[in-house]
Amino acid sequence: MNIVVCVKQVPDTASERNLKTDDKTLDREAADGLMNELDEYAVEEALQIKEAQGGEVTVLTMGPDKAAETIRKALSMGADKAVHLVDDALHGSDALQTSAALAQALRKIGFDLVILGSESTDARTGVLAAMLAERLGVPQLSLAGKVEIDGGNVRVERQTDYGHDKVEGSLPAVVSVVEKINEPRYPSFKGIMAAKKKPVEKLAVGDIELDAAAVGLGNAPTQVVEFAAAPPRAAGTIVTDEGEGGAQAADFLASKKFV
Amino acid sequence: MIDFRLDPEQEELRATVRRFAEEQVAPVIGELYERKEFPYDLVRRMGEMGLFGLPIPEEHGGMGGDYFALCLALEELGRVDSSVAITLEAGVALGAMPIYRHGDDAQRARWLPGLCSGEILGAFGLTEPGGGSDVPGGMRTTAKLDGDTWVINGTKTFITNSGTDITGLITVTAITGERPDGRPEISTIIVPAGTPGLTVGEPMSKVGWNCSDTHELALDDCRVPAENLLGERGRGYAQFLRALDEGRIAIAAVSVGLAQGCVDECLRYVKERQAFGRAIGEFQALQFKIADMEVRAHTARLAYYHAAAKMLAGEPMKREASIAKLVASDAAMDNARDATQVFGGYGFMNEFPVGRFYRDAKILEIGEGTSEVQRMLIARELGLPA
C-alpha cells in the first residue's frame, strides 16, 4: 500500500495571524508554523494503515522552505519519506492552483491512497480533497471518521450532522479525515532522531510538468480583493433570573439554533 | 566553544514534551493531585513516547538519547507538574540507569526493556529513617550471603515509585561486610517487587508531590538470589555517589521547569486580572517581580545545561551539579512564593496551578541532597576542610 499524506504548515492558532497589506497573503514569517491539526490525524491514520497492512507512507507538502519543519514532524511521527514542493512561483496560489500543483506531484510520486485533513485552520476552504480527486480522476471519500482498507476497496464512515454514512470506493482514492478518527501519536525521541536520516525530495514547478504561468498570486483565478480585521467580540447577553431565567436562557439557545 | 543553543532534534523533543504536558497533563493533574492518585494513564502515555528509555541505548529497548535529552523532558514536564516529572526522573535516573550502568547481561535483558517502555517502574532504596546524606555512616540495612541467597534486613524510607501497581524492582543498598580498614562494605542488590520479606508501607502523606508514589519499605529476612547483586560487591557506595551527582542535574531540570511554570502562569494571569481599573500586569511592582522570576529560571537553566554538558563530555562535574541543584531549587522555591503572591487570594486556592507549585517546590531544596549538603559539597570542591 503506497500512501501519500498531504500536509500543510499553518500559522499557530495561538499566535497573532495577519494578512500582509502589500499582496494580501498570509504573513507566514510573523507567526510560528505548525502542522495543520487535521493533517496530524491524516498522518496518524496513514501510519496505522501501514502498521496493519504494510506499505510505505510518503508526506507531501507545498510551501516555503520553512514548511520543512512540518515535514520533519510527520517524519518524526513515523512517515518513511517526504516530497517538498517548494518554488517561489507557487507563492500566493489559490485552492485551484494548489490542487493542480499537488495533483501533478501526486502523479509523479504515484499512490494507492491519498489522505489529508478535511480542511486547514488558516484558509479553511475545505475543497482541496474534492479538487484533487477530480483532477486525478479517482474517488473522493470525505470527512472520514473511520477508514477500512479491504483489498482494492476503501470503506469510510463519513461524518454527517445526523451520524455517519457508510461510503465505499475503489483504490486508488482520496480520503479526507476529521479529528474523530484517531488520536495522533507524539513523536518519540527515536522517531525524531530517525527523521534526520529520512529522504526529503525537493520539487520545483519545472519538476512536475506544470507551467509556472499557471500558478502563483498573479495568475490566481480567485483574488483576495479586500480584508478586514475580525470585529471585537460584542458584549454578551445577560439574563437576570427573576423566576424565568431558565426559560429565557433556553429561548436564547434556541434562537441561536444550539438546541 | 560556548553555545547553549539546542540542536533541531533536541528542540523538537522539547517541543513535543511541552505539547504533551499541556495537552495531556495539564487538564487532568489538578484532580489527580486533589485525590492523591498516581497518574497511571500519563505514565503509560509517557512510556509509549519512549520517555522512560530516553538515555538508554536502543539495543536495550531505549531511545538512544542521552542524559541531557532526559533533562529537557523533565524540565518541560516540571513546567506543568512536578509529580509527573519526578515519577519520570526517579524511574529513569534511579530505576533504569543503575541497571544499565552496573547490570550484567542477564540483569539488563531481564529489566531494561520493561523499564524503558514504562511498563514497569524501578525504584532506588538508599535513604533510611536514621540516615540520608550521611551514608555510609548512617546506614543500618544489612545483607548477608546464605549459600547462594542474600538475606536482607533493614528499613528504607521516602522511596519514590516503590509501591505502584507497576513497580517491578527496587534496588537497595545494604552493608554486606566490613572492609579491611574497618569501614562498612556497601553493595547494591536488586529486590524484585513482591519478594517475600519485602513489605511496602502505606503511601506516605506529603506536603506536595501528591501524585508521586512514596513509601517506607521494610526488609525482613528478605531473600533474593546471589546473582541479584548489582555490579561488584563493595562498590555500592561509588555507584550511588555517581547516581546522586547525575540525579542532582535531573532535579535541577525539574526545578527549572517549576520556576518557568511559575512565570508562565503569572504572565497569563496578570494580563487578565484587573485591579484599580487596569490589568495588574501594568503595575511595575508586578513587572519587576516577574522579571526577577524569569532571571532565576534562566540562570538556573544555564547552570544545569553546563553541568549536563560536562557530564556528557565525561568531565568531573560534582561542583557544577551541586551548583545547578542549589541555584535551581532556590529559583523554584523563590518563584513559587512570588507567583503565589502575584495571584493573591487565588494563589492560595488549589484550583490554580501556582498553589500546587508552592507545595511542590519545598522538596526540591531537600531531595537529592539538601541545599546545605550542596553548599558543603561545593566547599569541599573548593578545597575547604571536611
PDB file of N, CA, C and O in Angstrom, chain A residues 77-128:
ATOM      1  N   MET A  77       6.961  11.379  13.406  1.00  0.00           N
ATOM      2  CA  MET A  77       5.846  10.523  13.810  1.00  0.00           C
ATOM      3  C   MET A  77       5.984   9.128  13.214  1.00  0.00           C
ATOM      4  O   MET A  77       5.455   8.165  13.764  1.00  0.00           O
ATOM      5  N   GLY A  78       6.683   9.004  12.071  1.00  0.00           N
ATOM      6  CA  GLY A  78       6.929   7.678  11.526  1.00  0.00           C
ATOM      7  C   GLY A  78       6.779   7.534  10.017  1.00  0.00           C
ATOM      8  O   GLY A  78       6.957   6.426   9.490  1.00  0.00           O
ATOM      9  N   ALA A  79       6.436   8.619   9.315  1.00  0.00           N
ATOM     10  CA  ALA A  79       6.360   8.527   7.858  1.00  0.00           C
ATOM     11  C   ALA A  79       7.737   8.174   7.301  1.00  0.00           C
ATOM     12  O   ALA A  79       8.752   8.436   7.936  1.00  0.00           O
ATOM     13  N   ASP A  80       7.759   7.533   6.121  1.00  0.00           N
ATOM     14  CA  ASP A  80       9.011   6.987   5.604  1.00  0.00           C
ATOM     15  C   ASP A  80       9.835   7.997   4.817  1.00  0.00           C
ATOM     16  O   ASP A  80      11.057   7.969   4.868  1.00  0.00           O
ATOM     17  N   LYS A  81       9.166   8.820   4.029  1.00  0.00           N
ATOM     18  CA  LYS A  81       9.913   9.784   3.223  1.00  0.00           C
ATOM     19  C   LYS A  81       9.005  10.956   2.905  1.00  0.00           C
ATOM     20  O   LYS A  81       7.811  10.915   3.235  1.00  0.00           O
ATOM     21  N   ALA A  82       9.580  11.975   2.260  1.00  0.00           N
ATOM     22  CA  ALA A  82       8.792  13.174   2.031  1.00  0.00           C
ATOM     23  C   ALA A  82       9.118  13.809   0.698  1.00  0.00           C
ATOM     24  O   ALA A  82      10.221  13.643   0.169  1.00  0.00           O
ATOM     25  N   VAL A  83       8.142  14.523   0.191  1.00  0.00           N
ATOM     26  CA  VAL A  83       8.335  15.339  -1.009  1.00  0.00           C
ATOM     27  C   VAL A  83       7.911  16.757  -0.656  1.00  0.00           C
ATOM     28  O   VAL A  83       6.805  16.974  -0.145  1.00  0.00           O
ATOM     29  N   HIS A  84       8.820  17.696  -0.911  1.00  0.00           N
ATOM     30  CA  HIS A  84       8.541  19.091  -0.589  1.00  0.00           C
ATOM     31  C   HIS A  84       8.468  19.877  -1.887  1.00  0.00           C
ATOM     32  O   HIS A  84       9.471  20.050  -2.580  1.00  0.00           O
ATOM     33  N   LEU A  85       7.274  20.327  -2.185  1.00  0.00           N
ATOM     34  CA  LEU A  85       7.060  21.138  -3.382  1.00  0.00           C
ATOM     35  C   LEU A  85       7.301  22.586  -2.984  1.00  0.00           C
ATOM     36  O   LEU A  85       6.516  23.175  -2.233  1.00  0.00           O
ATOM     37  N   VAL A  86       8.434  23.118  -3.437  1.00  0.00           N
ATOM     38  CA  VAL A  86       8.832  24.455  -2.980  1.00  0.00           C
ATOM     39  C   VAL A  86       9.368  25.253  -4.158  1.00  0.00           C
ATOM     40  O   VAL A  86      10.277  24.818  -4.862  1.00  0.00           O
ATOM     41  N   ASP A  87       8.744  26.392  -4.404  1.00  0.00           N
ATOM     42  CA  ASP A  87       9.105  27.212  -5.562  1.00  0.00           C
ATOM     43  C   ASP A  87       8.491  28.597  -5.352  1.00  0.00           C
ATOM     44  O   ASP A  87       7.299  28.700  -5.033  1.00  0.00           O
ATOM     45  N   ASP A  88       9.299  29.625  -5.526  1.00  0.00           N
ATOM     46  CA  ASP A  88       8.762  30.984  -5.358  1.00  0.00           C
ATOM     47  C   ASP A  88       7.569  31.233  -6.273  1.00  0.00           C
ATOM     48  O   ASP A  88       6.669  32.011  -5.947  1.00  0.00           O
ATOM     49  N   ALA A  89       7.561  30.542  -7.409  1.00  0.00           N
ATOM     50  CA  ALA A  89       6.462  30.735  -8.370  1.00  0.00           C
ATOM     51  C   ALA A  89       5.110  30.331  -7.771  1.00  0.00           C
ATOM     52  O   ALA A  89       4.057  30.769  -8.238  1.00  0.00           O
ATOM     53  N   LEU A  90       5.148  29.478  -6.729  1.00  0.00           N
ATOM     54  CA  LEU A  90       3.895  28.972  -6.141  1.00  0.00           C
ATOM     55  C   LEU A  90       3.281  29.940  -5.137  1.00  0.00           C
ATOM     56  O   LEU A  90       2.131  29.778  -4.732  1.00  0.00           O
ATOM     57  N   HIS A  91       4.046  30.951  -4.726  1.00  0.00           N
ATOM     58  CA  HIS A  91       3.575  31.848  -3.669  1.00  0.00           C
ATOM     59  C   HIS A  91       2.238  32.487  -4.027  1.00  0.00           C
ATOM     60  O   HIS A  91       2.064  33.005  -5.124  1.00  0.00           O
ATOM     61  N   GLY A  92       1.309  32.418  -3.117  1.00  0.00           N
ATOM     62  CA  GLY A  92       0.015  33.065  -3.314  1.00  0.00           C
ATOM     63  C   GLY A  92      -0.967  32.255  -4.143  1.00  0.00           C
ATOM     64  O   GLY A  92      -2.042  32.748  -4.481  1.00  0.00           O
ATOM     65  N   SER A  93      -0.619  31.002  -4.461  1.00  0.00           N
ATOM     66  CA  SER A  93      -1.542  30.168  -5.235  1.00  0.00           C
ATOM     67  C   SER A  93      -2.844  29.966  -4.467  1.00  0.00           C
ATOM     68  O   SER A  93      -2.837  29.779  -3.249  1.00  0.00           O
ATOM     69  N   ASP A  94      -3.970  29.970  -5.186  1.00  0.00           N
ATOM     70  CA  ASP A  94      -5.248  29.721  -4.515  1.00  0.00           C
ATOM     71  C   ASP A  94      -5.540  28.226  -4.529  1.00  0.00           C
ATOM     72  O   ASP A  94      -4.701  27.413  -4.934  1.00  0.00           O
ATOM     73  N   ALA A  95      -6.742  27.852  -4.093  1.00  0.00           N
ATOM     74  CA  ALA A  95      -7.051  26.427  -3.940  1.00  0.00           C
ATOM     75  C   ALA A  95      -6.996  25.696  -5.279  1.00  0.00           C
ATOM     76  O   ALA A  95      -6.490  24.570  -5.370  1.00  0.00           O
ATOM     77  N   LEU A  96      -7.498  26.314  -6.318  1.00  0.00           N
ATOM     78  CA  LEU A  96      -7.491  25.667  -7.641  1.00  0.00           C
ATOM     79  C   LEU A  96      -6.058  25.389  -8.105  1.00  0.00           C
ATOM     80  O   LEU A  96      -5.749  24.296  -8.573  1.00  0.00           O
ATOM     81  N   GLN A  97      -5.203  26.397  -7.931  1.00  0.00           N
ATOM     82  CA  GLN A  97      -3.811  26.238  -8.371  1.00  0.00           C
ATOM     83  C   GLN A  97      -3.062  25.249  -7.484  1.00  0.00           C
ATOM     84  O   GLN A  97      -2.259  24.452  -7.966  1.00  0.00           O
ATOM     85  N   THR A  98      -3.332  25.331  -6.180  1.00  0.00           N
ATOM     86  CA  THR A  98      -2.667  24.411  -5.251  1.00  0.00           C
ATOM     87  C   THR A  98      -3.031  22.969  -5.589  1.00  0.00           C
ATOM     88  O   THR A  98      -2.182  22.080  -5.611  1.00  0.00           O
ATOM     89  N   SER A  99      -4.320  22.761  -5.881  1.00  0.00           N
ATOM     90  CA  SER A  99      -4.735  21.395  -6.210  1.00  0.00           C
ATOM     91  C   SER A  99      -4.095  20.937  -7.514  1.00  0.00           C
ATOM     92  O   SER A  99      -3.745  19.760  -7.662  1.00  0.00           O
ATOM     93  N   ALA A 100      -3.902  21.859  -8.440  1.00  0.00           N
ATOM     94  CA  ALA A 100      -3.246  21.490  -9.708  1.00  0.00           C
ATOM     95  C   ALA A 100      -1.808  21.067  -9.458  1.00  0.00           C
ATOM     96  O   ALA A 100      -1.335  20.043  -9.980  1.00  0.00           O
ATOM     97  N   ALA A 101      -1.123  21.837  -8.611  1.00  0.00           N
ATOM     98  CA  ALA A 101       0.275  21.535  -8.322  1.00  0.00           C
ATOM     99  C   ALA A 101       0.400  20.221  -7.552  1.00  0.00           C
ATOM    100  O   ALA A 101       1.235  19.367  -7.877  1.00  0.00           O
ATOM    101  N   LEU A 102      -0.445  20.053  -6.528  1.00  0.00           N
ATOM    102  CA  LEU A 102      -0.367  18.826  -5.723  1.00  0.00           C
ATOM    103  C   LEU A 102      -0.733  17.607  -6.573  1.00  0.00           C
ATOM    104  O   LEU A 102      -0.149  16.530  -6.429  1.00  0.00           O
ATOM    105  N   ALA A 103      -1.719  17.761  -7.460  1.00  0.00           N
ATOM    106  CA  ALA A 103      -2.123  16.630  -8.300  1.00  0.00           C
ATOM    107  C   ALA A 103      -0.963  16.196  -9.194  1.00  0.00           C
ATOM    108  O   ALA A 103      -0.705  14.998  -9.363  1.00  0.00           O
ATOM    109  N   GLN A 104      -0.242  17.187  -9.751  1.00  0.00           N
ATOM    110  CA  GLN A 104       0.913  16.841 -10.580  1.00  0.00           C
ATOM    111  C   GLN A 104       1.977  16.126  -9.754  1.00  0.00           C
ATOM    112  O   GLN A 104       2.576  15.147 -10.216  1.00  0.00           O
ATOM    113  N   ALA A 105       2.196  16.620  -8.552  1.00  0.00           N
ATOM    114  CA  ALA A 105       3.186  15.977  -7.672  1.00  0.00           C
ATOM    115  C   ALA A 105       2.746  14.557  -7.326  1.00  0.00           C
ATOM    116  O   ALA A 105       3.551  13.618  -7.318  1.00  0.00           O
ATOM    117  N   LEU A 106       1.462  14.379  -7.076  1.00  0.00           N
ATOM    118  CA  LEU A 106       0.950  13.046  -6.726  1.00  0.00           C
ATOM    119  C   LEU A 106       1.091  12.084  -7.903  1.00  0.00           C
ATOM    120  O   LEU A 106       1.409  10.907  -7.729  1.00  0.00           O
ATOM    121  N   ARG A 107       0.859  12.581  -9.111  1.00  0.00           N
ATOM    122  CA  ARG A 107       1.045  11.727 -10.305  1.00  0.00           C
ATOM    123  C   ARG A 107       2.497  11.262 -10.398  1.00  0.00           C
ATOM    124  O   ARG A 107       2.777  10.114 -10.711  1.00  0.00           O
ATOM    125  N   LYS A 108       3.388  12.204 -10.064  1.00  0.00           N
ATOM    126  CA  LYS A 108       4.811  11.871 -10.159  1.00  0.00           C
ATOM    127  C   LYS A 108       5.213  10.852  -9.087  1.00  0.00           C
ATOM    128  O   LYS A 108       5.974   9.934  -9.347  1.00  0.00           O
ATOM    129  N   ILE A 109       4.668  11.040  -7.865  1.00  0.00           N
ATOM    130  CA  ILE A 109       5.019  10.131  -6.755  1.00  0.00           C
ATOM    131  C   ILE A 109       4.363   8.765  -6.973  1.00  0.00           C
ATOM    132  O   ILE A 109       4.970   7.730  -6.743  1.00  0.00           O
ATOM    133  N   GLY A 110       3.119   8.762  -7.421  1.00  0.00           N
ATOM    134  CA  GLY A 110       2.338   7.527  -7.517  1.00  0.00           C
ATOM    135  C   GLY A 110       1.715   7.200  -6.182  1.00  0.00           C
ATOM    136  O   GLY A 110       2.300   7.482  -5.130  1.00  0.00           O
ATOM    137  N   PHE A 111       0.506   6.638  -6.177  1.00  0.00           N
ATOM    138  CA  PHE A 111      -0.184   6.388  -4.888  1.00  0.00           C
ATOM    139  C   PHE A 111      -1.298   5.365  -5.050  1.00  0.00           C
ATOM    140  O   PHE A 111      -1.862   5.202  -6.132  1.00  0.00           O
ATOM    141  N   ASP A 112      -1.581   4.658  -3.964  1.00  0.00           N
ATOM    142  CA  ASP A 112      -2.798   3.855  -3.866  1.00  0.00           C
ATOM    143  C   ASP A 112      -3.854   4.629  -3.094  1.00  0.00           C
ATOM    144  O   ASP A 112      -5.044   4.471  -3.315  1.00  0.00           O
ATOM    145  N   LEU A 113      -3.378   5.422  -2.146  1.00  0.00           N
ATOM    146  CA  LEU A 113      -4.302   6.140  -1.268  1.00  0.00           C
ATOM    147  C   LEU A 113      -3.697   7.495  -0.918  1.00  0.00           C
ATOM    148  O   LEU A 113      -2.524   7.566  -0.552  1.00  0.00           O
ATOM    149  N   VAL A 114      -4.493   8.536  -1.051  1.00  0.00           N
ATOM    150  CA  VAL A 114      -4.073   9.870  -0.618  1.00  0.00           C
ATOM    151  C   VAL A 114      -4.931  10.232   0.590  1.00  0.00           C
ATOM    152  O   VAL A 114      -6.163  10.106   0.538  1.00  0.00           O
ATOM    153  N   ILE A 115      -4.302  10.621   1.684  1.00  0.00           N
ATOM    154  CA  ILE A 115      -5.059  11.013   2.876  1.00  0.00           C
ATOM    155  C   ILE A 115      -4.697  12.454   3.217  1.00  0.00           C
ATOM    156  O   ILE A 115      -3.526  12.846   3.143  1.00  0.00           O
ATOM    157  N   LEU A 116      -5.696  13.231   3.594  1.00  0.00           N
ATOM    158  CA  LEU A 116      -5.420  14.586   4.057  1.00  0.00           C
ATOM    159  C   LEU A 116      -6.501  15.023   5.055  1.00  0.00           C
ATOM    160  O   LEU A 116      -7.563  14.406   5.133  1.00  0.00           O
ATOM    161  N   GLY A 117      -6.183  16.049   5.820  1.00  0.00           N
ATOM    162  CA  GLY A 117      -7.164  16.607   6.733  1.00  0.00           C
ATOM    163  C   GLY A 117      -8.289  17.255   5.935  1.00  0.00           C
ATOM    164  O   GLY A 117      -8.073  17.710   4.811  1.00  0.00           O
ATOM    165  N   SER A 118      -9.482  17.311   6.510  1.00  0.00           N
ATOM    166  CA  SER A 118     -10.621  17.781   5.716  1.00  0.00           C
ATOM    167  C   SER A 118     -10.590  19.293   5.494  1.00  0.00           C
ATOM    168  O   SER A 118     -11.266  19.788   4.609  1.00  0.00           O
ATOM    169  N   GLU A 119      -9.811  20.012   6.289  1.00  0.00           N
ATOM    170  CA  GLU A 119      -9.620  21.431   5.986  1.00  0.00           C
ATOM    171  C   GLU A 119      -8.399  21.934   6.747  1.00  0.00           C
ATOM    172  O   GLU A 119      -7.886  21.259   7.636  1.00  0.00           O
ATOM    173  N   SER A 120      -7.934  23.132   6.395  1.00  0.00           N
ATOM    174  CA  SER A 120      -6.808  23.721   7.108  1.00  0.00           C
ATOM    175  C   SER A 120      -7.338  24.795   8.054  1.00  0.00           C
ATOM    176  O   SER A 120      -8.407  25.362   7.818  1.00  0.00           O
ATOM    177  N   THR A 121      -6.555  25.046   9.103  1.00  0.00           N
ATOM    178  CA  THR A 121      -7.028  26.036  10.087  1.00  0.00           C
ATOM    179  C   THR A 121      -6.743  27.464   9.635  1.00  0.00           C
ATOM    180  O   THR A 121      -7.162  28.402  10.297  1.00  0.00           O
ATOM    181  N   ASP A 122      -6.025  27.643   8.505  1.00  0.00           N
ATOM    182  CA  ASP A 122      -5.799  29.027   8.064  1.00  0.00           C
ATOM    183  C   ASP A 122      -6.807  29.434   6.975  1.00  0.00           C
ATOM    184  O   ASP A 122      -7.710  30.220   7.216  1.00  0.00           O
ATOM    185  N   ALA A 123      -6.701  28.850   5.766  1.00  0.00           N
ATOM    186  CA  ALA A 123      -7.606  29.286   4.690  1.00  0.00           C
ATOM    187  C   ALA A 123      -9.013  28.690   4.851  1.00  0.00           C
ATOM    188  O   ALA A 123     -10.008  29.328   4.499  1.00  0.00           O
ATOM    189  N   ARG A 124      -9.098  27.494   5.362  1.00  0.00           N
ATOM    190  CA  ARG A 124     -10.382  26.833   5.631  1.00  0.00           C
ATOM    191  C   ARG A 124     -11.286  26.743   4.401  1.00  0.00           C
ATOM    192  O   ARG A 124     -12.503  26.871   4.529  1.00  0.00           O
ATOM    193  N   THR A 125     -10.703  26.510   3.244  1.00  0.00           N
ATOM    194  CA  THR A 125     -11.587  26.348   2.088  1.00  0.00           C
ATOM    195  C   THR A 125     -12.255  24.977   2.100  1.00  0.00           C
ATOM    196  O   THR A 125     -13.399  24.838   1.690  1.00  0.00           O
ATOM    197  N   GLY A 126     -11.541  23.976   2.587  1.00  0.00           N
ATOM    198  CA  GLY A 126     -12.126  22.639   2.689  1.00  0.00           C
ATOM    199  C   GLY A 126     -12.419  21.979   1.348  1.00  0.00           C
ATOM    200  O   GLY A 126     -13.202  21.038   1.273  1.00  0.00           O
ATOM    201  N   VAL A 127     -11.833  22.488   0.270  1.00  0.00           N
ATOM    202  CA  VAL A 127     -12.172  21.974  -1.059  1.00  0.00           C
ATOM    203  C   VAL A 127     -11.054  21.151  -1.689  1.00  0.00           C
ATOM    204  O   VAL A 127     -11.238  20.578  -2.759  1.00  0.00           O
ATOM    205  N   LEU A 128      -9.910  21.104  -1.009  1.00  0.00           N
ATOM    206  CA  LEU A 128      -8.749  20.528  -1.675  1.00  0.00           C
ATOM    207  C   LEU A 128      -8.925  19.036  -2.011  1.00  0.00           C
ATOM    208  O   LEU A 128      -8.549  18.590  -3.091  1.00  0.00           O
TER     209      LEU A 128
END
